[in-house]
Amino acid sequence: KMVLKAILEDTYNLMKVIKRGREVVSGSIAERICDSYKQLSLAEKETFFNMLVSDHGVAETTKIGITLDRSNPVESIQRLQNLRHITQPQFAGLFRVLGKAQGGVKFMVNMRTDLSKLTGKSTVEATPAIVPVIDHELKQLLSVWFSSGLFHLQRATWESPSRLLEKVAASEAVHPILGWQDLKRRVGAYKRCFVFTHPCLPGEPLVILHAALLENVADTMEKIVPALFEHMPDSVEDPARVKVANFYSISRPIDGLSGIDLGSNIVRRVMHRLQAEYPKLQHFSSLSPIPGFNNWLFGQINRHLQHEVFARILDDVRPESSDLLPLFSDETHVKMMQLFDVDNNKDLYTKLSMTLESQEWITSPVLVSELKQPLMKLCARYLFALKHRGHALDPIANFHLRNGAVMYRLCWQADQSPNGLSQSCGMMVNYRYYPELTEGFSEKYYFTKRIPVGEPFASVISIEPDSLPLDP
């Protein structure tokens, strides 16, 4: 409590300094606030956040009124700038000063991580409302500070500092690294581990990208995982075998930077780095998970199930639902009824949901064969048609498309691990990168929100594919 009292007093004093325009003398107070904050419990941090909003949010005398004159653009812009200043929360100025303190940027990143921990765990009634308010200001500042043009790209090897290698190992959530020998292989021959760092957080990996240098585009994890153990770490690479760079894991280890745009050229920079090493390397692809598909699919199944239950209550007079799209075509619907041996939609959706949740269907050749087409069509719809502000809803799809990739191929039974089945019924996606087309595709996706697709993906949902270079 003594520390909490001290940080509240220092915050009041620092806000007075800021309001007087004397930020230059605020360094020692800012550093004390940063040091005190680290000693607070999560509950005390919650009290601190609530104080920021209640006591340092909006000045009591703030009045907003503005008239703009297009015939006098300079004066109008000055008025807009003044408006921007007075409409910012007062604690935004506090954050700017704290960010300039020694270790201040890392402090702000950690503060944003603490905010996320309070979501759903708050003990103060006002907290759920103030979390997004503070997070918005932190996100705005961090987005400016972490300019993608300042990212430093380096390859992690077995000779890299142990601290960096430890962070690489700890950050790998997609395909966990099983000890030092496994890590040695992941950074050894025919593998590449690239790390992006930034001057604002020296020595901290912001993005980690793993690639396997293979002879073909991998469409299952079974083709990538054995490659991780095929070669000894000290093997000499044969350039003739390096034909495709398969990106199989991309992670962002720092929770406090979630949602921060770290740039749309991450993969392109890695491609250029690999081509500098292997000038004849022209084929690049990812094998990417689809983490949100099952959640969306089960949500759709439950909506249809509720619709059927409601219809029965109304004696089979089904209410119209303009946004309730059919899961299957008429022909596929009949086949699914036969497959699950049911004669009504309620039983169909119930059995389908239970089957997919159990994951036992993957051991049945009949179910694997019969579910392939309907599940792939649904997954393709999820990836291609579902949007957030015009761009792909799936975050991994959006990442690759912004980097200039093509949604090339939907891969059936690509990841049959429990995690792969629970995320996307075992499906994964190849996002292909064509070096001469990536920049154009990236710009087109950003401005027109159009998703480029390859013929294998297009055939699943019967749309026209983009014109792409032929594979040799």
Coordinates of C-alpha atoms in Angstrom, one line a residue:
K1 CA 0.0 0.0 0.0
M2 CA 2.9 2.3 0.7
V3 CA 4.2 1.8 -2.9
L4 CA 0.7 2.4 -4.3
K5 CA 0.4 5.6 -2.3
A6 CA 3.8 6.7 -3.6
I7 CA 3.0 6.1 -7.3
L8 CA -0.3 7.9 -7.0
E9 CA 1.5 10.9 -5.5
D10 CA 4.2 10.8 -8.1
T11 CA 1.6 10.6 -10.9
Y12 CA -0.2 13.7 -9.6
N13 CA 3.1 15.6 -9.4
L14 CA 4.2 14.5 -12.9
M15 CA 0.8 15.5 -14.4
K16 CA 1.3 19.0 -12.9
V17 CA 4.8 19.2 -14.5
I18 CA 3.3 18.1 -17.9
K19 CA 0.5 20.6 -17.7
R20 CA 3.0 23.4 -17.2
G21 CA 4.9 22.3 -20.3
R22 CA 8.1 21.4 -18.3
E23 CA 8.5 17.8 -19.5
V24 CA 12.2 18.3 -19.6
V25 CA 12.5 18.2 -15.8
S26 CA 10.2 15.2 -15.4
G27 CA 12.7 12.4 -15.9
S28 CA 13.4 11.4 -12.3
I29 CA 9.7 11.4 -11.4
A30 CA 8.9 9.2 -14.5
E31 CA 11.6 6.7 -13.5
R32 CA 10.2 6.5 -10.0
I33 CA 6.8 5.8 -11.4
C34 CA 8.2 3.0 -13.6
D35 CA 10.1 1.5 -10.7
S36 CA 7.1 1.7 -8.3
Y37 CA 4.7 0.2 -10.8
K38 CA 6.8 -2.9 -11.1
Q39 CA 6.3 -3.5 -7.4
L40 CA 2.5 -3.3 -7.5
S41 CA 0.3 -6.4 -7.4
L42 CA -2.2 -6.8 -10.2
A43 CA -5.0 -5.6 -7.9
E44 CA -3.0 -2.4 -7.1
K45 CA -2.3 -1.9 -10.8
E46 CA -6.0 -2.0 -11.3
T47 CA -6.4 0.8 -8.8
F48 CA -3.7 2.7 -10.6
F49 CA -5.5 2.4 -14.0
N50 CA -8.8 3.4 -12.5
M51 CA -7.2 6.5 -11.0
L52 CA -5.7 7.5 -14.4
V53 CA -9.1 7.6 -16.0
S54 CA -11.0 9.1 -13.1
D55 CA -8.5 11.8 -12.1
H56 CA -6.4 12.3 -15.3
G57 CA -8.9 11.7 -18.0
V58 CA -10.6 14.9 -19.2
A59 CA -10.1 18.3 -17.8
E60 CA -13.3 19.7 -16.1
T61 CA -13.1 22.9 -18.1
T62 CA -12.7 21.2 -21.5
K63 CA -15.1 22.7 -24.1
I64 CA -15.3 21.5 -27.7
G65 CA -16.3 23.9 -30.4
I66 CA -14.7 24.4 -33.8
T67 CA -15.5 26.2 -37.1
L68 CA -13.5 25.3 -40.2
D69 CA -13.0 27.6 -43.1
R70 CA -11.8 25.9 -46.3
S71 CA -10.8 29.3 -47.7
N72 CA -8.2 29.6 -44.9
P73 CA -6.7 26.1 -44.7
V74 CA -3.7 27.0 -42.5
E75 CA -5.9 28.4 -39.8
S76 CA -8.3 25.5 -40.1
I77 CA -5.5 23.0 -39.7
Q78 CA -4.3 24.8 -36.6
R79 CA -7.8 24.6 -35.1
L80 CA -7.9 20.9 -35.9
Q81 CA -4.5 20.5 -34.2
N82 CA -5.7 22.3 -31.1
L83 CA -8.9 20.2 -31.1
R84 CA -6.8 17.0 -31.3
H85 CA -4.8 18.3 -28.3
I86 CA -7.7 19.0 -26.0
T87 CA -9.7 15.9 -26.9
Q88 CA -6.9 13.5 -25.9
P89 CA -7.1 12.0 -22.4
Q90 CA -4.7 13.8 -20.1
F91 CA -3.0 10.5 -19.2
A92 CA -1.9 10.2 -22.9
G93 CA 0.7 12.9 -22.1
L94 CA 1.8 10.9 -19.1
F95 CA 2.4 7.9 -21.2
R96 CA 4.5 9.9 -23.7
V97 CA 6.7 11.0 -20.8
L98 CA 7.0 7.6 -19.3
G99 CA 8.0 6.2 -22.6
K100 CA 11.0 8.5 -22.7
A101 CA 12.3 7.3 -19.4
Q102 CA 15.0 4.7 -19.1
G103 CA 13.4 1.4 -20.2
G104 CA 10.2 3.3 -20.7
V105 CA 9.0 1.6 -23.9
K106 CA 9.4 -1.8 -22.4
F107 CA 7.5 -0.5 -19.4
M108 CA 4.6 0.6 -21.6
V109 CA 4.6 -2.8 -23.4
N110 CA 4.4 -4.6 -20.0
M111 CA 1.7 -2.2 -18.8
R112 CA -0.4 -3.2 -21.9
T113 CA 0.2 -6.9 -21.0
D114 CA -1.1 -6.2 -17.5
L115 CA -4.2 -4.5 -18.9
S116 CA -5.0 -7.6 -20.9
K117 CA -4.8 -9.7 -17.7
L118 CA -7.5 -7.6 -16.1
T119 CA -10.0 -8.5 -18.8
G120 CA -12.6 -10.8 -17.2
K121 CA -10.6 -10.8 -13.9
S122 CA -11.3 -7.3 -12.5
T123 CA -12.4 -6.6 -9.0
V124 CA -13.5 -3.0 -9.5
E125 CA -16.8 -2.5 -11.2
A126 CA -15.5 0.3 -13.5
T127 CA -12.5 -1.7 -14.8
P128 CA -14.1 -3.4 -17.8
A129 CA -15.0 0.0 -19.2
I130 CA -11.6 1.6 -18.6
V131 CA -9.4 -1.2 -20.0
P132 CA -10.2 -0.5 -23.7
V133 CA -9.9 3.3 -23.0
I134 CA -6.3 3.0 -21.7
D135 CA -5.4 0.3 -24.1
H136 CA -6.4 2.5 -27.1
E137 CA -3.9 5.2 -26.0
L138 CA -1.1 2.7 -25.4
K139 CA -1.7 1.0 -28.7
Q140 CA -1.6 4.4 -30.5
L141 CA 1.8 5.3 -29.0
L142 CA 3.3 1.8 -29.5
S143 CA 2.2 1.8 -33.1
V144 CA 4.2 5.0 -33.7
W145 CA 7.2 3.9 -31.7
F146 CA 7.5 0.5 -33.4
S147 CA 8.0 1.7 -37.0
S148 CA 8.6 -1.3 -39.2
G149 CA 11.3 0.5 -41.1
L150 CA 13.5 0.2 -38.0
F151 CA 13.3 -3.5 -37.6
H152 CA 16.5 -5.4 -37.6
L153 CA 16.5 -8.8 -39.3
Q154 CA 19.0 -11.5 -38.1
R155 CA 19.4 -15.2 -38.5
A156 CA 19.5 -17.2 -35.3
T157 CA 22.2 -19.9 -35.4
W158 CA 23.7 -22.3 -32.9
E159 CA 26.4 -19.7 -32.4
S160 CA 23.9 -17.0 -31.5
P161 CA 23.9 -15.7 -27.9
S162 CA 22.2 -18.3 -25.5
R163 CA 19.8 -15.6 -24.3
L164 CA 18.4 -15.2 -27.8
L165 CA 18.2 -19.0 -28.4
E166 CA 16.4 -19.4 -25.1
K167 CA 13.8 -16.9 -26.2
V168 CA 13.4 -18.6 -29.6
A169 CA 12.8 -22.0 -27.8
A170 CA 10.4 -20.5 -25.3
S171 CA 8.4 -18.6 -28.0
E172 CA 7.7 -21.6 -30.2
A173 CA 4.0 -22.4 -29.6
V174 CA 3.1 -24.0 -32.9
H175 CA 5.6 -26.8 -32.9
P176 CA 7.2 -26.9 -29.4
I177 CA 10.9 -27.3 -29.3
L178 CA 11.9 -30.4 -27.3
G179 CA 15.2 -29.6 -25.7
W180 CA 18.5 -28.2 -26.9
Q181 CA 19.2 -30.9 -29.5
D182 CA 15.9 -30.2 -31.1
L183 CA 16.7 -26.4 -31.0
K184 CA 20.1 -27.1 -32.6
R185 CA 18.4 -28.8 -35.5
R186 CA 15.9 -26.0 -36.0
V187 CA 18.7 -23.5 -36.5
G188 CA 20.9 -25.9 -38.4
A189 CA 21.3 -27.2 -41.9
Y190 CA 18.3 -26.9 -44.3
K191 CA 16.5 -24.8 -41.7
R192 CA 16.3 -21.1 -41.0
C193 CA 15.3 -19.2 -38.0
F194 CA 14.9 -15.5 -38.5
V195 CA 14.4 -13.0 -35.7
F196 CA 13.2 -9.4 -36.0
T197 CA 14.3 -7.0 -33.3
H198 CA 13.7 -3.2 -32.8
P199 CA 15.8 -0.4 -31.1
C200 CA 12.9 0.3 -28.8
L201 CA 13.3 -3.2 -27.2
P202 CA 16.9 -4.2 -27.8
G203 CA 17.6 -7.9 -27.7
E204 CA 13.9 -8.8 -27.6
P205 CA 12.6 -10.9 -30.5
L206 CA 9.4 -9.2 -31.8
V207 CA 8.8 -11.7 -34.7
I208 CA 10.3 -15.1 -35.1
L209 CA 10.0 -16.9 -38.4
H210 CA 11.0 -20.5 -39.0
A211 CA 11.6 -22.0 -42.5
A212 CA 12.4 -25.4 -43.9
L213 CA 14.4 -25.6 -47.1
L214 CA 12.9 -28.5 -49.1
E215 CA 12.6 -29.7 -52.6
N216 CA 8.8 -29.3 -52.8
V217 CA 5.9 -27.2 -51.4
A218 CA 4.8 -29.1 -48.3
D219 CA 1.1 -29.8 -47.9
T220 CA 1.2 -31.6 -44.6
M221 CA 3.1 -31.2 -41.4
E222 CA 4.3 -34.8 -41.9
K223 CA 6.5 -33.5 -44.7
I224 CA 7.9 -30.7 -42.7
V225 CA 8.4 -32.3 -39.2
P226 CA 10.6 -35.2 -40.5
A227 CA 12.7 -32.6 -42.3
L228 CA 13.5 -31.1 -38.9
F229 CA 15.3 -34.4 -38.0
E230 CA 16.5 -35.6 -41.4
H231 CA 19.8 -33.7 -41.4
M232 CA 22.4 -33.4 -38.7
P233 CA 22.8 -29.8 -37.5
D234 CA 26.4 -29.7 -38.9
S235 CA 25.4 -31.1 -42.4
V236 CA 26.6 -29.2 -45.4
E237 CA 23.7 -28.0 -47.5
D238 CA 23.4 -29.1 -51.1
P239 CA 22.2 -26.1 -53.1
A240 CA 20.5 -28.5 -55.6
R241 CA 18.1 -29.6 -52.9
V242 CA 17.1 -26.1 -51.9
K243 CA 14.2 -25.5 -54.2
V244 CA 11.4 -24.3 -51.9
A245 CA 11.4 -22.2 -48.7
N246 CA 8.5 -23.5 -46.5
F247 CA 7.6 -21.1 -43.7
Y248 CA 6.1 -23.3 -41.0
S249 CA 6.0 -21.1 -37.9
I250 CA 5.7 -17.4 -37.4
S251 CA 5.3 -16.1 -33.9
R252 CA 5.1 -12.8 -32.0
P253 CA 6.3 -13.5 -28.5
I254 CA 5.4 -10.3 -26.8
D255 CA 1.8 -10.1 -25.6
G256 CA 2.0 -6.4 -25.0
L257 CA 2.4 -5.8 -28.8
S258 CA -0.6 -7.9 -29.8
G259 CA -2.7 -6.0 -32.3
I260 CA 0.2 -3.6 -33.2
D261 CA 0.9 -3.5 -36.9
L262 CA 4.5 -4.6 -37.3
G263 CA 4.5 -4.0 -41.0
S264 CA 3.5 -5.7 -44.2
N265 CA 6.9 -6.7 -45.5
I266 CA 8.1 -9.2 -42.8
V267 CA 8.1 -12.2 -45.1
R268 CA 9.4 -10.2 -48.1
R269 CA 12.5 -9.2 -46.2
V270 CA 13.1 -12.9 -45.3
M271 CA 12.6 -13.8 -48.9
H272 CA 15.2 -11.3 -50.0
R273 CA 17.6 -12.6 -47.4
L274 CA 17.2 -16.2 -48.6
Q275 CA 17.6 -15.2 -52.2
A276 CA 20.8 -13.4 -51.3
E277 CA 22.0 -16.7 -50.0
Y278 CA 20.5 -18.9 -52.8
P279 CA 20.0 -16.7 -55.9
K280 CA 18.2 -19.4 -57.8
L281 CA 15.6 -19.9 -55.0
Q282 CA 12.3 -18.7 -56.5
H283 CA 9.6 -20.7 -54.6
F284 CA 8.3 -19.6 -51.3
S285 CA 5.3 -21.0 -49.4
S286 CA 3.8 -21.2 -45.9
L287 CA 2.0 -24.1 -44.4
S288 CA -0.3 -22.2 -42.1
P289 CA -2.8 -23.1 -39.4
I290 CA -6.4 -21.9 -39.4
P291 CA -7.0 -21.3 -35.7
G292 CA -10.5 -19.8 -35.8
F293 CA -12.2 -22.2 -38.2
N294 CA -13.6 -24.7 -35.7
N295 CA -14.9 -21.9 -33.4
W296 CA -16.7 -20.4 -36.4
L297 CA -18.0 -23.8 -37.6
F298 CA -19.4 -24.9 -34.3
G299 CA -21.0 -21.4 -33.9
Q300 CA -22.7 -21.9 -37.3
I301 CA -23.8 -25.5 -36.4
N302 CA -25.3 -24.2 -33.1
R303 CA -27.2 -21.4 -34.8
H304 CA -28.7 -23.9 -37.2
L305 CA -29.5 -26.3 -34.3
Q306 CA -31.2 -23.5 -32.4
H307 CA -33.1 -22.6 -35.5
E308 CA -34.4 -26.1 -35.8
V309 CA -35.4 -26.3 -32.1
F310 CA -37.2 -23.0 -32.4
A311 CA -39.0 -24.2 -35.5
R312 CA -40.3 -27.3 -33.7
I313 CA -41.7 -25.2 -30.9
L314 CA -43.6 -23.2 -33.6
D315 CA -44.9 -26.5 -35.2
D316 CA -42.4 -26.5 -38.0
V317 CA -43.2 -23.0 -39.1
R318 CA -39.6 -21.8 -39.6
P319 CA -39.0 -18.1 -39.1
E320 CA -37.1 -16.3 -41.8
S321 CA -33.5 -15.7 -40.9
S322 CA -31.8 -13.6 -43.6
D323 CA -28.3 -14.0 -42.2
L324 CA -28.5 -17.8 -41.6
L325 CA -26.7 -19.3 -44.6
P326 CA -27.0 -23.0 -45.4
L327 CA -24.0 -25.0 -44.4
F328 CA -24.3 -27.4 -47.3
S329 CA -25.7 -27.5 -50.8
D330 CA -28.9 -29.4 -51.3
E331 CA -27.0 -32.4 -52.8
T332 CA -24.4 -32.4 -50.0
H333 CA -27.1 -32.0 -47.4
V334 CA -28.8 -35.2 -48.6
K335 CA -25.5 -37.1 -48.5
M336 CA -24.8 -35.9 -45.0
M337 CA -28.2 -37.1 -43.8
Q338 CA -27.4 -40.5 -45.3
L339 CA -23.9 -40.5 -43.8
F340 CA -25.2 -39.9 -40.3
D341 CA -28.3 -42.0 -40.8
V342 CA -30.8 -39.3 -39.7
D343 CA -34.0 -38.0 -41.2
N344 CA -34.1 -34.4 -39.8
N345 CA -31.9 -31.4 -39.5
K346 CA -31.8 -31.3 -35.7
D347 CA -30.3 -34.8 -35.5
L348 CA -27.9 -34.0 -38.4
Y349 CA -26.4 -31.0 -36.7
T350 CA -26.3 -32.7 -33.3
K351 CA -24.4 -35.7 -34.7
L352 CA -22.1 -33.6 -36.9
S353 CA -21.1 -31.5 -33.9
M354 CA -20.5 -34.5 -31.6
T355 CA -18.5 -36.3 -34.3
L356 CA -16.2 -33.3 -35.0
E357 CA -15.7 -32.6 -31.3
S358 CA -14.7 -36.2 -30.5
Q359 CA -11.9 -36.1 -33.1
E360 CA -12.4 -39.9 -33.5
W361 CA -13.7 -39.4 -37.0
I362 CA -10.1 -39.0 -38.2
T363 CA -9.6 -42.7 -37.6
S364 CA -12.6 -43.7 -39.8
P365 CA -11.7 -43.9 -43.6
V366 CA -15.4 -43.5 -44.5
L367 CA -15.9 -40.3 -42.4
V368 CA -12.5 -38.9 -43.6
S369 CA -13.6 -39.5 -47.2
E370 CA -17.2 -38.3 -46.9
L371 CA -16.4 -35.2 -44.8
K372 CA -13.6 -34.0 -46.9
Q373 CA -15.6 -32.0 -49.6
P374 CA -18.1 -30.4 -47.2
L375 CA -15.6 -29.4 -44.6
M376 CA -13.1 -28.0 -47.2
K377 CA -15.9 -26.0 -48.8
L378 CA -16.9 -24.6 -45.4
C379 CA -13.3 -23.8 -44.6
A380 CA -12.7 -22.1 -47.9
R381 CA -15.8 -20.0 -47.3
Y382 CA -14.5 -19.0 -43.9
L383 CA -11.1 -18.0 -45.3
F384 CA -12.2 -16.3 -48.5
A385 CA -15.6 -14.8 -47.7
L386 CA -15.6 -13.8 -44.0
K387 CA -14.2 -10.3 -43.5
H388 CA -13.3 -7.8 -40.8
R389 CA -13.4 -4.3 -42.1
G390 CA -13.1 -5.6 -45.6
H391 CA -10.0 -7.7 -45.0
A392 CA -9.8 -11.4 -44.2
L393 CA -11.2 -12.3 -40.8
D394 CA -8.7 -15.0 -40.2
P395 CA -5.7 -13.2 -38.7
I396 CA -3.1 -15.5 -40.2
A397 CA -4.7 -15.2 -43.7
N398 CA -4.7 -11.4 -43.2
F399 CA -1.0 -11.4 -42.2
H400 CA 0.1 -13.4 -45.3
L401 CA -2.2 -11.5 -47.7
R402 CA -0.8 -8.2 -46.4
N403 CA 2.7 -9.5 -47.0
G404 CA 1.7 -10.1 -50.7
A405 CA 0.9 -13.9 -50.6
V406 CA -1.6 -15.8 -52.7
M407 CA -4.2 -18.0 -50.9
Y408 CA -3.0 -21.0 -52.9
R409 CA -4.2 -24.3 -51.6
L410 CA -6.3 -25.7 -48.8
C411 CA -4.7 -28.8 -47.5
W412 CA -6.7 -31.7 -46.2
Q413 CA -5.4 -33.8 -43.2
A414 CA -2.4 -31.5 -43.0
D415 CA -2.2 -31.5 -39.2
Q416 CA -3.7 -34.5 -37.5
S417 CA -2.5 -33.6 -34.1
P418 CA -5.1 -32.9 -31.4
N419 CA -4.4 -29.2 -31.7
G420 CA -4.7 -29.3 -35.5
L421 CA -8.0 -31.1 -35.3
S422 CA -9.4 -28.8 -32.6
Q423 CA -8.5 -25.7 -34.5
S424 CA -9.5 -26.6 -38.1
C425 CA -10.4 -30.2 -38.4
G426 CA -6.8 -30.9 -39.4
M427 CA -6.8 -28.5 -42.4
M428 CA -4.0 -26.0 -43.2
V429 CA -3.3 -23.5 -45.9
N430 CA -0.5 -22.9 -48.4
Y431 CA 0.0 -19.2 -48.9
R432 CA 2.4 -18.9 -51.9
Y433 CA 4.8 -16.0 -52.4
Y434 CA 5.8 -15.1 -56.0
P435 CA 8.8 -12.7 -55.7
E436 CA 7.9 -10.7 -58.7
L437 CA 4.2 -10.3 -57.7
T438 CA 4.3 -9.9 -53.9
E439 CA 4.5 -6.1 -53.8
G440 CA 1.6 -5.7 -56.3
F441 CA -0.6 -8.3 -54.5
S442 CA 0.1 -6.6 -51.2
E443 CA -0.9 -3.1 -52.4
K444 CA -4.0 -4.5 -54.2
Y445 CA -5.1 -6.3 -51.1
Y446 CA -4.6 -3.3 -48.9
F447 CA -6.5 -0.9 -51.2
T448 CA -9.1 -3.1 -52.9
K449 CA -9.4 -5.8 -50.2
R450 CA -9.3 -8.4 -53.0
I451 CA -7.9 -11.8 -52.1
P452 CA -5.7 -13.5 -54.8
V453 CA -6.3 -17.2 -55.0
G454 CA -4.5 -20.1 -56.7
E455 CA -6.2 -22.7 -58.9
P456 CA -6.2 -25.5 -56.2
F457 CA -8.0 -23.2 -53.7
A458 CA -10.3 -21.7 -56.3
S459 CA -11.5 -25.1 -57.4
V460 CA -12.9 -25.8 -53.9
I461 CA -15.4 -23.0 -54.1
S462 CA -15.7 -22.8 -57.8
I463 CA -14.3 -19.3 -58.4
E464 CA -11.9 -18.0 -61.0
P465 CA -8.2 -18.3 -59.9
D466 CA -5.7 -15.5 -60.5
S467 CA -3.1 -15.8 -63.3
L468 CA 0.1 -17.1 -61.6
P469 CA 3.5 -18.3 -62.8
L470 CA 3.6 -22.0 -63.6
D471 CA 5.7 -24.2 -61.4
P472 CA 8.6 -25.9 -63.2

